[in-house]
Each structure stands twice: as structure tokens, then as C-alpha cells.
Amino acid sequence: MTAKLSLPLNSAMLTKDFIYGVATASFQIEGGADNRLPCIWDTFCNTPNKVIDGSNGLIACDHFNLWQQDIALIESLGVDAYRLSISWPRVITKSGELNPEGVNYYLTILDALKAKNIKAFVTLYHWDLPQHLEDEGGWLNRETAYKFRDYADLISQAFGDRVYSYATLNEPFCSSFLGYEIGVHAPGKVGKEFGRKAAHHLLLAHGLAMAVLAKNSPRSKNGIVLNFTPCYPESDTEADKKAAEFADDYFNQWYIKPIYDGEYPSILAQLPTEHQPDIKDGDMALISHPTDFLGVNFYTRAIYRTDEKEHFVQIDPPAPRTDIGWEIYPKALSELLVLLNEKYTLPPIYITENGAAIDDKIVEGVIKDTDRIEYYQLHLNAINDAIEHGVDIKGYFAWSLMDNFEWAEGYLKRFGIVYVDYDSQVRTIKNSGLAYKALISNR
Ligand code: FCB
């Protein structure tokens, strides 16, 4: 029997204007690498020992060729929306013009979605920075923010009214901290003097693009997608609580506070000068451009204790964990949403990513991913709780439509509600996908 997903009968999440969707990202699914410029993830994949299984994104789910069947698949799930990202190196040439072939690729996809009445949630940057821009310094170079604005300008004009919602960036924390501070993501730079600088240029890019989107696409809902890993103290001691608070400011509030309060968390002053971002006059006003929505990505929480040398240390996540080692702790999601809502004056929220890596097995064409269904159920409940506490949440996106290239984990971690056989490129809807479909159609 297929396990079911359900919500209380009076839940706001069962009304038709609550949007359900599935999400993907260009580099993780497309392949089609010959038809675009190289990006930082190509280079990272080609560097030994960076991606666990030594894989790359040259083919991925071959969505570049199989997009029609994938859109039929999305339609068959009955979702209201599809969150996809645009590959910057596919649509913009080295000299900064639109690449008509790349633009057409997305125009046909957006038209197909429109014809099927599926809302397009477009993310402009899900980590695939053109390599030639990295060669000029990437996100450490302030110029990249202006290049991003120009890309946002050209592409939003080309897309016209096909897009329901634009997100400028996906998870600037990952781009800056993982990519430029600890180097586990592309471009693999390591140094505390890099992380905050990259983050500032990413946030500046967001602000500059928001102004452009507001002008070119005033009817779409324009905003940003941030990830949150709520920070909990290991014990009730003041020292552990302080450690967790510092970590929260460093990893979470660092990215949202500039956008909604126009300033960085006060820990900025505690960082050595050489670790601080280069903030120019007027930057914070640009960064805090109003947004129509906030996208929240949530997977797990983290636990911290105090440390003599560092401001905090993270302790190993306790069980239960998903296949990627992330603790399953849905309460952190409702607490997060309520806290954010108290702390900031926020626009409506979409949960733009949530899901679980499970070591799926396909047996006679069936994937019994009961643990994933359970994960979804717990997190849908947590969102429902937050809504009951007054948080304005307008939609939910399962990560991911299908199994795909999970960054430094390669193809070893499966997050899809659809199973992908990478040899045959055959897709099979998992039981979680069937449960999601039933939840949506039973509204
Ligand atoms: C998020 C990313 C997404 C995916 C999930 C598992 O951080 O935005 O691309 O890799 O994690």
C-alpha cells in the first residue's frame, strides 16, 4: 500500500490558492554541456577529489534533450508550479549578449508550462557561474554583481510575461560560504577573508537585479531564495546559547538581515577587518530593495557548543538522519518560520525547497520510499503549524522533481520524488511522488 500524505481538513494548505510545486536546478538536471559555456561547476568536477563519485554535469538527467517528457511528467503529478533555474552560461555569451539558442530553449519550456497552466518559478542563479567570470575573480569581484544585473535585465526582457515568479539567487550562503570560505563547493576557494566578501557581492547582485526585475517584470513575484539551518545550543548553558546565536548570525541571519533590515548582524564588528566585506556607500540600500516574496529552503537543523578558540563548534547531528547525514528535525522548521516572522517584516513566504535523500531501491518498477513520505508528512505538518501561528506561507516545493547531480555528492544521493536510472535515463515515479500527487489532487 502506498503511504499517504494528509493535512487537517481545515488546513489553509488544502485550499486551491496554496501552491504546490516541484523544484530542480539547471546544472543538476540539464546536461547539454556542449550547448553552453563552461561554468564553475564544470571546472570543479574536473578537479580531482572534489566530487565524491568523480562525476560531472555533462549529461546529468539529460533534461536538455528530454525536457518534453519531463514536463509531461511534471504535469502528470498535478502540481501547480515548477521551480527551475536558468543556466547563465547557456543564455549569455562571453561578450554579454543574449545567446538566441539558449534563450529559445527556455522560451519553449516556459511556453509549454504556460500551455499546461503550470506556474513557472524561475531562479536566475542556482550556482552555475560562467567560468570566464570566475577567471575575473568570480563573486570576489564586485563587477560580477553588475554582470548579474545585466544578465537579469536581458533575460527578463526576453521572457516577457511567461514567468510567474523570479528568484534572483538560490542560497547565497552556499555560493559564498561553501564556495569561497570552506571550498567544498565550486569554485573551491578557501579562506575566511573570502566568504563574507563573496556574500556581499552576491547580495549586491540580488539588490541590483531586484530593481531591474521590478521594472521589466512588474507583474511577476520577484524575490530571493535563502536556506536556513536553524542553530540550537547543545545545552542550556549561557556559553552554548551564545555559541548557537553566533552561528545563527554567521550562517543564517547574515543573508536575510541585510535584505529586510538593511544591515548585517552586529557580529560583523567582531570579525577581523580582513574578513569583513567591502561595503560601499549605498550598497545596503540597494540590497534591501523590497521583495514580493521570500523563498525558504529547509532540510535540517544544526547543534552547537561553545569553544575556547572559535566562536562555536558544531556537534555531530543525532539520529534520525537522512541518507546524506542530515538530522530529521521538523520542529526546527515551524520554529524557524515563526521566529523569522517575529524578527522581520516579511513578504509572503514560499517554502521553495524541502525533501530527503534516501537510499532508494527500485524493485520491479516500484520505489517504496516510505521514509521520504514520512519526512514530507512531518514537514508539511510543521508548515501547517507555522501558518496556524500566523505566518503567511503561500506555497511548497518538493526538492526534487527527480534524482539528480547532488553537487559534491555526485549522483550518490537521491532526493527525487521520481527515480532516475542514469544508464537508461528512464524515470519512475516513487511512492512519495504518488503520495504527493494524491495530496494535491484531493484538495
Ligand atoms: C540545496 C540546493 C539544492 C539541492 C538541495 C539538496 O542546498 O539548493 O540544489 O542540492 O540542497
Coordinates of C-alpha atoms and ligand atoms in Angstrom, one line a residue:
M1 CA 0.0 0.0 0.0
T2 CA 1.2 3.5 -0.8
A3 CA 1.6 5.5 2.4
K4 CA -0.4 8.7 2.2
L5 CA 0.2 12.4 2.9
S6 CA -2.5 14.3 4.6
L7 CA -3.3 17.5 6.4
P8 CA -6.0 18.6 8.8
L9 CA -9.3 19.1 7.0
N10 CA -9.4 22.8 7.8
S11 CA -5.8 23.4 6.8
A12 CA -5.0 26.5 4.7
M13 CA -2.7 24.2 2.8
L14 CA -5.7 22.4 1.4
T15 CA -7.2 25.5 -0.3
K16 CA -6.6 25.8 -4.1
D17 CA -4.6 29.0 -3.8
F18 CA -1.9 27.3 -1.8
I19 CA 0.7 26.4 -4.5
Y20 CA 2.3 23.0 -4.7
G21 CA 5.3 22.5 -6.9
V22 CA 8.4 20.6 -7.6
A23 CA 11.9 22.1 -8.0
T24 CA 15.1 21.5 -9.9
A25 CA 18.2 23.4 -10.9
S26 CA 19.9 23.7 -14.3
F27 CA 23.3 22.2 -13.6
Q28 CA 21.8 19.3 -11.6
I29 CA 19.5 18.0 -14.4
E30 CA 20.2 19.5 -17.8
G31 CA 23.4 18.2 -19.2
G32 CA 23.6 19.6 -22.7
A33 CA 27.0 21.0 -21.8
D34 CA 28.1 21.4 -25.5
N35 CA 25.4 23.9 -26.0
R36 CA 26.6 26.3 -23.3
L37 CA 29.7 28.0 -22.0
P38 CA 31.6 26.2 -19.2
C39 CA 30.7 27.1 -15.7
I40 CA 32.5 26.9 -12.3
W41 CA 30.9 23.5 -11.6
D42 CA 32.4 22.0 -14.8
T43 CA 35.8 23.1 -13.6
F44 CA 35.2 21.9 -10.0
C45 CA 34.0 18.5 -11.3
N46 CA 37.2 18.2 -13.4
T47 CA 39.3 18.9 -10.3
P48 CA 40.3 15.6 -8.7
N49 CA 38.7 14.7 -5.3
K50 CA 36.2 17.4 -5.3
V51 CA 33.1 15.4 -6.2
I52 CA 32.8 12.1 -4.2
D53 CA 32.0 9.8 -7.2
G54 CA 34.2 11.7 -9.6
S55 CA 31.1 12.5 -11.7
N56 CA 30.1 15.7 -13.6
G57 CA 27.2 17.5 -15.1
L58 CA 27.9 16.9 -18.7
I59 CA 24.8 14.7 -19.1
A60 CA 23.1 14.6 -15.7
C61 CA 19.4 13.7 -16.3
D62 CA 19.8 14.7 -19.9
H63 CA 16.9 17.1 -19.4
F64 CA 18.4 19.2 -22.2
N65 CA 17.1 16.6 -24.6
L66 CA 14.3 15.0 -22.5
W67 CA 12.6 18.2 -21.4
Q68 CA 9.3 17.5 -23.2
Q69 CA 8.9 14.2 -21.4
D70 CA 9.9 15.8 -18.1
I71 CA 7.3 18.5 -18.5
A72 CA 4.7 15.8 -19.2
L73 CA 5.9 14.1 -16.0
I74 CA 5.5 17.3 -14.0
E75 CA 2.0 17.7 -15.5
S76 CA 1.2 14.1 -14.5
L77 CA 2.0 14.9 -10.9
G78 CA -0.8 17.5 -11.0
V79 CA 1.4 20.3 -9.4
D80 CA 0.5 24.0 -9.7
A81 CA 4.1 25.1 -10.3
Y82 CA 7.5 24.2 -11.4
R83 CA 10.6 25.8 -10.0
L84 CA 13.5 25.7 -12.4
S85 CA 16.7 27.6 -12.8
I86 CA 18.3 29.3 -15.8
S87 CA 21.8 28.4 -16.8
W88 CA 23.5 31.8 -17.1
P89 CA 26.3 30.3 -19.3
R90 CA 23.6 28.9 -21.7
V91 CA 21.8 32.2 -22.3
I92 CA 24.6 34.9 -22.2
T93 CA 27.6 34.9 -24.5
K94 CA 31.1 35.8 -23.3
S95 CA 30.7 39.3 -24.6
G96 CA 27.5 39.7 -22.6
E97 CA 24.8 39.3 -25.3
L98 CA 21.8 37.0 -25.3
N99 CA 22.6 33.7 -26.9
P100 CA 19.4 33.1 -29.0
E101 CA 19.8 29.3 -29.0
G102 CA 19.9 29.2 -25.2
V103 CA 17.1 31.7 -24.8
N104 CA 14.9 29.7 -27.2
Y105 CA 15.5 26.6 -25.2
Y106 CA 13.9 28.2 -22.1
L107 CA 11.2 30.0 -24.1
T108 CA 9.9 26.7 -25.4
I109 CA 9.9 25.3 -21.8
L110 CA 8.2 28.3 -20.4
D111 CA 5.6 28.2 -23.2
A112 CA 5.0 24.6 -22.6
L113 CA 4.4 25.2 -18.9
K114 CA 2.1 28.1 -19.7
A115 CA 0.1 25.9 -22.1
K116 CA -0.3 23.4 -19.3
N117 CA -1.3 26.0 -16.8
I118 CA 1.8 25.3 -14.6
K119 CA 3.3 28.4 -13.0
A120 CA 6.9 29.0 -13.8
F121 CA 9.1 29.9 -10.7
V122 CA 12.4 30.9 -12.3
T123 CA 15.6 31.1 -10.3
L124 CA 18.2 33.2 -12.2
Y125 CA 21.3 31.9 -10.3
H126 CA 21.5 28.4 -8.9
W127 CA 25.3 28.3 -8.6
D128 CA 26.4 27.8 -12.3
L129 CA 28.6 30.9 -12.7
P130 CA 30.1 31.2 -16.1
Q131 CA 33.8 30.1 -15.8
H132 CA 35.1 33.2 -17.6
L133 CA 33.6 35.4 -14.9
E134 CA 35.3 33.3 -12.2
D135 CA 38.5 33.8 -14.1
E136 CA 38.0 37.5 -13.4
G137 CA 37.6 36.8 -9.7
G138 CA 34.0 35.5 -9.6
W139 CA 32.0 36.6 -6.7
L140 CA 35.1 38.2 -5.1
N141 CA 34.9 40.7 -7.9
R142 CA 32.3 43.4 -7.4
E143 CA 31.9 43.6 -11.2
T144 CA 30.2 40.2 -11.2
A145 CA 27.3 41.8 -9.4
Y146 CA 26.8 44.2 -12.3
K147 CA 27.3 41.4 -14.8
F148 CA 24.5 39.6 -13.0
R149 CA 22.2 42.7 -13.2
D150 CA 22.8 42.9 -16.9
Y151 CA 22.0 39.2 -17.4
A152 CA 18.8 39.6 -15.3
D153 CA 17.9 42.6 -17.4
L154 CA 18.3 40.9 -20.8
I155 CA 16.7 37.6 -19.8
S156 CA 13.7 39.1 -18.1
Q157 CA 13.0 41.2 -21.2
A158 CA 13.3 38.1 -23.4
F159 CA 11.0 36.1 -21.2
G160 CA 8.2 38.7 -21.2
D161 CA 5.2 37.7 -19.2
R162 CA 5.9 34.0 -19.2
V163 CA 7.3 33.9 -15.6
Y164 CA 5.1 33.8 -12.5
S165 CA 7.9 34.4 -10.1
Y166 CA 11.6 35.3 -10.3
A167 CA 14.1 34.4 -7.6
T168 CA 17.4 36.3 -8.1
L169 CA 19.6 33.8 -6.2
N170 CA 19.3 30.4 -4.7
E171 CA 21.0 30.1 -1.3
P172 CA 23.8 32.8 -1.4
F173 CA 25.1 31.1 1.8
C174 CA 26.1 28.1 -0.2
S175 CA 27.7 30.1 -3.0
S176 CA 29.7 32.2 -0.6
F177 CA 30.5 30.1 2.4
L178 CA 30.7 26.6 0.8
G179 CA 32.2 28.0 -2.4
Y180 CA 34.6 30.7 -1.2
E181 CA 35.1 30.2 2.5
I182 CA 35.5 26.4 3.0
G183 CA 35.8 25.4 -0.6
V184 CA 33.6 22.3 -0.6
H185 CA 31.6 23.7 -3.5
A186 CA 32.7 25.4 -6.7
P187 CA 34.9 27.4 -7.2
G188 CA 36.6 25.7 -4.2
K189 CA 38.3 28.7 -2.7
V190 CA 39.3 28.5 1.0
G191 CA 39.7 31.5 3.3
K192 CA 37.8 33.4 5.9
E193 CA 38.9 36.6 4.1
F194 CA 36.8 35.4 1.1
G195 CA 33.4 34.2 2.4
R196 CA 31.9 37.5 3.6
K197 CA 33.2 39.4 0.6
A198 CA 31.7 36.9 -1.8
A199 CA 28.4 37.1 0.2
H200 CA 28.3 40.9 0.0
H201 CA 28.7 40.8 -3.8
L202 CA 26.0 38.2 -4.1
L203 CA 23.6 40.2 -2.0
L204 CA 24.5 43.3 -4.1
A205 CA 23.8 41.3 -7.2
H206 CA 20.4 40.4 -5.8
G207 CA 19.6 44.0 -5.0
L208 CA 20.7 45.3 -8.4
A209 CA 18.6 42.6 -10.1
M210 CA 15.6 43.3 -8.0
A211 CA 15.4 46.8 -9.3
V212 CA 15.7 45.5 -12.9
L213 CA 13.0 42.9 -12.4
A214 CA 10.7 45.4 -10.8
K215 CA 11.0 47.5 -14.0
N216 CA 11.0 44.7 -16.6
S217 CA 8.6 42.3 -15.0
P218 CA 6.4 44.3 -12.5
R219 CA 3.6 41.7 -12.6
S220 CA 5.7 38.7 -11.5
K221 CA 6.5 38.0 -7.9
N222 CA 10.2 38.8 -7.5
G223 CA 12.3 37.8 -4.6
I224 CA 15.1 35.6 -3.3
V225 CA 15.6 32.1 -2.1
L226 CA 17.5 31.6 1.2
N227 CA 18.4 28.4 3.0
F228 CA 18.1 28.2 6.8
T229 CA 19.7 25.7 9.1
P230 CA 18.5 26.8 12.5
C231 CA 21.1 26.7 15.2
Y232 CA 20.4 25.1 18.5
P233 CA 22.6 25.0 21.6
E234 CA 23.8 21.7 22.8
S235 CA 22.9 22.6 26.4
D236 CA 21.1 25.3 28.3
T237 CA 24.3 27.0 29.5
E238 CA 24.8 30.6 28.6
A239 CA 28.0 29.7 26.8
D240 CA 26.4 27.2 24.5
K241 CA 23.4 29.5 23.8
K242 CA 25.9 32.2 22.8
A243 CA 27.7 29.9 20.5
A244 CA 24.5 28.9 18.8
E245 CA 23.4 32.5 18.4
F246 CA 26.8 33.5 16.9
A247 CA 26.5 30.6 14.4
D248 CA 22.9 31.6 13.6
D249 CA 24.1 35.2 12.8
Y250 CA 27.0 33.8 10.8
F251 CA 25.1 31.2 8.7
N252 CA 21.5 32.4 8.6
Q253 CA 20.8 35.9 9.7
W254 CA 23.8 37.1 7.6
Y255 CA 21.8 36.7 4.4
I256 CA 18.4 37.8 5.5
K257 CA 19.0 40.7 7.7
P258 CA 20.7 42.9 5.0
I259 CA 17.7 42.3 2.8
Y260 CA 14.9 43.1 5.3
D261 CA 16.7 45.4 7.8
G262 CA 19.3 46.9 5.5
E263 CA 22.2 45.9 7.8
Y264 CA 24.4 42.9 8.7
P265 CA 24.1 41.2 12.1
S266 CA 26.1 43.0 14.8
I267 CA 28.7 40.2 14.9
L268 CA 30.2 42.0 11.8
A269 CA 32.1 44.2 14.2
Q270 CA 33.6 41.2 15.9
L271 CA 35.1 39.8 12.7
P272 CA 38.8 40.7 11.9
T273 CA 38.8 43.6 9.4
E274 CA 40.3 41.4 6.7
H275 CA 37.4 39.1 7.0
Q276 CA 34.8 41.8 6.6
P277 CA 33.0 42.6 3.3
D278 CA 33.8 45.7 1.3
I279 CA 30.7 47.7 1.8
K280 CA 30.4 50.9 -0.3
D281 CA 28.1 53.8 0.3
G282 CA 24.6 53.0 -0.9
D283 CA 25.1 49.2 -1.0
M284 CA 22.8 48.4 1.9
A285 CA 20.0 50.5 0.4
L286 CA 20.4 48.5 -2.9
I287 CA 20.4 45.2 -1.1
S288 CA 17.3 46.0 0.9
H289 CA 15.1 46.6 -2.2
P290 CA 11.6 45.4 -1.4
T291 CA 10.8 41.8 -2.3
D292 CA 7.4 40.3 -3.3
F293 CA 8.2 37.1 -1.6
L294 CA 10.9 35.2 0.5
G295 CA 11.8 31.7 -0.6
V296 CA 12.8 29.5 2.3
N297 CA 14.7 26.3 1.8
F298 CA 14.8 23.9 4.7
Y299 CA 16.3 20.5 5.3
T300 CA 17.7 20.2 8.8
R301 CA 19.0 22.0 11.9
A302 CA 22.5 22.1 13.5
I303 CA 23.6 21.9 17.1
Y304 CA 26.5 24.0 18.5
R305 CA 28.6 24.2 21.6
T306 CA 30.9 26.8 22.9
D307 CA 34.6 26.5 22.1
E308 CA 37.7 28.1 23.6
K309 CA 39.3 29.2 20.3
E310 CA 36.4 29.6 17.8
H311 CA 33.1 31.3 18.4
F312 CA 31.3 27.9 18.2
V313 CA 31.8 24.3 17.1
Q314 CA 29.1 22.2 15.5
I315 CA 28.5 18.8 17.1
D316 CA 27.6 15.7 15.0
P317 CA 23.9 15.5 14.2
P318 CA 22.0 13.0 16.2
A319 CA 19.6 10.4 14.7
P320 CA 17.3 10.2 12.9
R321 CA 19.2 11.2 9.8
T322 CA 18.6 11.0 6.1
D323 CA 21.0 9.3 3.7
I324 CA 23.0 12.5 3.4
G325 CA 23.6 12.6 7.2
W326 CA 21.2 15.4 7.9
E327 CA 19.1 15.2 11.1
I328 CA 15.4 14.9 10.6
Y329 CA 14.0 17.6 12.9
P330 CA 10.8 19.2 11.5
K331 CA 10.1 21.2 14.7
A332 CA 13.0 23.4 13.6
L333 CA 11.0 24.4 10.5
S334 CA 8.0 25.6 12.3
E335 CA 10.1 27.4 14.9
L336 CA 12.2 29.0 12.2
L337 CA 9.2 30.3 10.3
V338 CA 7.6 31.7 13.5
L339 CA 10.9 33.3 14.6
L340 CA 11.6 34.9 11.2
N341 CA 8.1 36.3 11.1
E342 CA 8.6 37.9 14.5
K343 CA 12.0 39.2 13.7
Y344 CA 11.4 40.8 10.3
T345 CA 8.7 42.5 8.4
L346 CA 8.4 39.8 5.7
P347 CA 6.5 39.5 2.4
P348 CA 4.6 36.2 1.8
I349 CA 6.8 33.1 2.1
Y350 CA 7.2 30.1 -0.2
I351 CA 8.9 27.0 1.0
T352 CA 11.0 26.7 -2.1
E353 CA 12.8 23.5 -1.2
N354 CA 12.3 20.7 1.2
G355 CA 13.0 17.0 0.9
A356 CA 15.1 14.0 1.9
A357 CA 17.9 11.9 0.5
I358 CA 17.0 8.3 0.8
D359 CA 19.0 5.3 -0.4
D360 CA 16.2 4.2 -2.8
K361 CA 15.9 0.8 -4.4
I362 CA 13.8 0.2 -7.4
V363 CA 12.2 -3.3 -7.2
E364 CA 10.1 -4.5 -10.1
G365 CA 9.5 -0.9 -11.1
V366 CA 8.4 0.3 -7.6
I367 CA 10.2 2.5 -5.2
K368 CA 8.9 2.1 -1.7
D369 CA 10.4 5.3 -0.2
T370 CA 8.3 5.2 3.0
D371 CA 10.9 7.2 4.9
R372 CA 10.7 10.0 2.4
I373 CA 6.9 10.1 2.6
E374 CA 7.3 10.3 6.4
Y375 CA 9.8 13.2 6.0
Y376 CA 7.4 15.1 3.8
Q377 CA 4.5 14.4 6.2
L378 CA 6.4 15.8 9.2
H379 CA 7.5 18.9 7.3
L380 CA 4.0 19.6 5.9
N381 CA 2.7 19.4 9.4
A382 CA 5.4 21.8 10.6
I383 CA 4.4 24.3 7.9
N384 CA 0.8 23.9 8.8
D385 CA 1.7 24.7 12.4
A386 CA 3.6 27.9 11.3
I387 CA 0.6 29.0 9.3
E388 CA -1.6 28.5 12.4
H389 CA 0.8 30.7 14.3
G390 CA 0.1 33.5 11.8
V391 CA 3.0 33.1 9.3
D392 CA 1.9 33.9 5.7
I393 CA 3.0 30.9 3.7
K394 CA 1.8 30.7 0.1
G395 CA 3.3 27.5 -1.3
Y396 CA 5.5 24.5 -1.0
F397 CA 8.0 22.9 -3.4
A398 CA 9.3 19.4 -3.1
W399 CA 13.0 19.0 -3.7
S400 CA 13.3 17.5 -6.1
L401 CA 11.2 16.6 -9.1
M402 CA 13.7 13.8 -9.8
D403 CA 17.0 12.4 -8.7
N404 CA 19.9 14.5 -10.0
F405 CA 23.5 15.6 -9.6
E406 CA 23.8 16.4 -5.9
W407 CA 26.8 18.7 -6.1
A408 CA 29.8 17.5 -4.2
E409 CA 27.9 14.2 -3.5
G410 CA 27.6 13.5 -7.2
Y411 CA 24.9 11.0 -8.2
L412 CA 25.1 9.1 -4.9
K413 CA 22.4 10.9 -3.1
R414 CA 18.8 10.6 -4.4
F415 CA 16.4 13.5 -3.5
G416 CA 13.8 12.9 -6.2
I417 CA 10.1 12.0 -5.9
V418 CA 10.9 10.5 -9.3
Y419 CA 13.6 7.9 -9.6
V420 CA 16.2 8.3 -12.4
D421 CA 18.1 5.3 -13.9
Y422 CA 21.2 7.1 -15.1
D423 CA 22.1 4.4 -17.6
S424 CA 18.8 4.3 -19.4
Q425 CA 17.5 7.8 -18.4
V426 CA 14.2 6.1 -17.5
R427 CA 12.2 8.0 -14.9
T428 CA 9.9 6.1 -12.5
I429 CA 7.6 7.9 -10.1
K430 CA 8.4 6.9 -6.5
N431 CA 5.7 6.2 -3.9
S432 CA 6.5 9.6 -2.5
G433 CA 5.7 11.1 -5.9
L434 CA 2.4 9.2 -6.0
A435 CA 1.6 10.3 -2.4
Y436 CA 2.4 14.0 -3.3
K437 CA 0.2 13.7 -6.4
A438 CA -2.7 12.3 -4.3
L439 CA -2.4 15.1 -1.7
I440 CA -2.6 17.7 -4.4
S441 CA -5.4 16.2 -6.3
N442 CA -7.5 15.6 -3.2
R443 CA -7.6 19.2 -2.2
Ligands
FCB1 C1 20.1 22.7 -1.6 C2 20.3 23.1 -3.0 C3 19.7 22.1 -4.0 C4 19.9 20.7 -3.5 C5 19.4 20.5 -2.1 C6 19.6 19.1 -1.6 O1 21.0 23.3 -0.8 O2 19.7 24.4 -3.3 O3 20.3 22.4 -5.2 O4 21.2 20.3 -3.8 O5 20.2 21.4 -1.3

